[in-house]
Short mmCIF file of C-alpha atoms in Angstrom, two decimals:
data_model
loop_
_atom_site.label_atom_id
_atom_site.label_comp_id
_atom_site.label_asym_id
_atom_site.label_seq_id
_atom_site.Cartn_x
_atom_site.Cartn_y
_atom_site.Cartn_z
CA UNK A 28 -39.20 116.92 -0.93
CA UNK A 29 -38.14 118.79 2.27
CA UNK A 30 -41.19 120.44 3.92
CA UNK A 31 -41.47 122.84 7.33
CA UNK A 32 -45.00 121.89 7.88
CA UNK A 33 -45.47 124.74 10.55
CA UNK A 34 -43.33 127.69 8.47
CA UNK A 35 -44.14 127.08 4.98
CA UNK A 36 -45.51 129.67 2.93
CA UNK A 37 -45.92 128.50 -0.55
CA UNK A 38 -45.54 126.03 -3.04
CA UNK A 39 -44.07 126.72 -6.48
CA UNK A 40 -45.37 124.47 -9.25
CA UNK A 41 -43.69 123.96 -12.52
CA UNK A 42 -40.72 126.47 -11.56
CA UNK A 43 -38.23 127.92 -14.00
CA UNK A 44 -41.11 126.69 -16.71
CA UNK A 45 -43.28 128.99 -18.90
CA UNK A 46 -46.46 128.26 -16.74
CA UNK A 47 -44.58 128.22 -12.74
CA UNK A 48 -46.89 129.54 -10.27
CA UNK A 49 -47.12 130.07 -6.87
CA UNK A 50 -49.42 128.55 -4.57
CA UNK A 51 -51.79 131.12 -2.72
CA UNK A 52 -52.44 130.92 1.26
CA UNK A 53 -56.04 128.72 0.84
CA UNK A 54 -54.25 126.33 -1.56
CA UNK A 55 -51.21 126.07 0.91
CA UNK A 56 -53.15 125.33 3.65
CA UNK A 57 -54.69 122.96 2.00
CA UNK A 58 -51.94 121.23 0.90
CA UNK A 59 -50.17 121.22 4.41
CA UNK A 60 -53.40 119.77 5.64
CA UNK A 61 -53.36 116.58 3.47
CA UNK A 62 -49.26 115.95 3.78
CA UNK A 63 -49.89 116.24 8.01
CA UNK A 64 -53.18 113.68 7.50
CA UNK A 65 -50.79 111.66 5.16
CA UNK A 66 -47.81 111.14 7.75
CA UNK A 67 -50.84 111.15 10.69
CA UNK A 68 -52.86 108.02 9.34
CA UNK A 69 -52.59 104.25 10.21
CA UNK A 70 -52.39 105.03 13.87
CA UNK A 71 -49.51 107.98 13.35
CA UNK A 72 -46.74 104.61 12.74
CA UNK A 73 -44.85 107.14 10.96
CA UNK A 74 -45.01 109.53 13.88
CA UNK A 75 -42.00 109.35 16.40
CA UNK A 76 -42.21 111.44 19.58
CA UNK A 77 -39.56 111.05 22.05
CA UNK A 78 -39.26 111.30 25.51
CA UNK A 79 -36.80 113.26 26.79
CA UNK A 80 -34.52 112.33 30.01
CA UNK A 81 -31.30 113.82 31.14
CA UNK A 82 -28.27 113.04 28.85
CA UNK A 83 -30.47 111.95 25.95
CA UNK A 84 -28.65 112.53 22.72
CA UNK A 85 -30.70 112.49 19.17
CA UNK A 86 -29.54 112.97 15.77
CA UNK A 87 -31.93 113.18 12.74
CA UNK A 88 -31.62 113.88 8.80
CA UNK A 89 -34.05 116.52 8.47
CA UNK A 90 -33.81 115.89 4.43
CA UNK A 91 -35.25 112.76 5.33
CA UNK A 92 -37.65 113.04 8.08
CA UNK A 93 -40.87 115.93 8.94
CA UNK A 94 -40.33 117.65 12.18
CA UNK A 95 -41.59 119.95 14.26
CA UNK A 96 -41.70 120.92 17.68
CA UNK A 97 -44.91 119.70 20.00
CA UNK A 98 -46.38 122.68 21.88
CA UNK A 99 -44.81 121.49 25.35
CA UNK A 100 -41.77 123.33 23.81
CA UNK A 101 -43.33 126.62 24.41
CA UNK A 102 -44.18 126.26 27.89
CA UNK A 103 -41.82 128.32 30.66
CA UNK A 104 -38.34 126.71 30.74
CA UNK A 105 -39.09 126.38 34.18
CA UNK A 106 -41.66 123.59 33.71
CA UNK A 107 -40.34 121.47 30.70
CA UNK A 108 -36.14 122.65 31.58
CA UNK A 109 -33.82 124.01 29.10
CA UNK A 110 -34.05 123.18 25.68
CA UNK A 111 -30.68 123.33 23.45
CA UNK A 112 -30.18 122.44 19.75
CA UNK A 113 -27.32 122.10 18.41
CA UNK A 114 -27.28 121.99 14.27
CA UNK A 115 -24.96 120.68 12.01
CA UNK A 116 -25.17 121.16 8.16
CA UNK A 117 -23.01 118.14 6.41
CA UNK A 118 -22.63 118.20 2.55
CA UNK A 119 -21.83 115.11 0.55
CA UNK A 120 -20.32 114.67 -2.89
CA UNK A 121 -23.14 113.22 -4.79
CA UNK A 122 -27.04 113.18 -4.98
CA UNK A 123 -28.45 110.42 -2.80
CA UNK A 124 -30.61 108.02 -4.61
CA UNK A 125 -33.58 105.52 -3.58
CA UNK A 126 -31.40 102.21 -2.86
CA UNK A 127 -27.85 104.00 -3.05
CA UNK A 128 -25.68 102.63 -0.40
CA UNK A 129 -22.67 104.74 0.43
CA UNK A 130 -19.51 104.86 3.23
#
């Protein structure tokens, strides 16, 4: 499952089936709520914020991690300095699967 936990608008249960529906803003919210306690608990160990410095390079798989930005990224460029992404979409020839190993 590949969630924007600050731009997600709905939830679609049981989709292309007879009884699919839609999840309405409370139940959204909601469910938003528990995923961000979910990744939160234990001391946020699943929770990796990183420092920036000059020349600092990251790469992430955003099908396999949550993201967002932290609200220092919408202070005034000139306290936190420029901010540039640079995205790359890759596709790969077949689905991954839990304990695939590929090259």
């Amino acid at each position: 499952m590949c969630i924007h936990l600050g731009n997600t608008e709905a939830f679609i249960w049981d989709k292309d089936m007879p009884n699919e529906r839609r999840t309405d803003l409370d139940e959204t919210n909601q469910l938003l709520e528990e995923i961000r306690k979910e990744i939160e608990k234990d001391e946020r160990r699943l929770i990796y914020s990183h420092e920036w410095q000059d020349g600092d390079f990251l790469i992430s798989d955003n099908l396999a991690v949550g993201h967002y930005a932290s609200n220092d990224t919408a202070r005034p460029k000139s306290e936190v300095g420029l901010r540039i992404l640079h995205r790359t979409t890759t596709k790969g020839i077949s689905s991954p699967r839990k304990g695939q190993t590929t090259i």
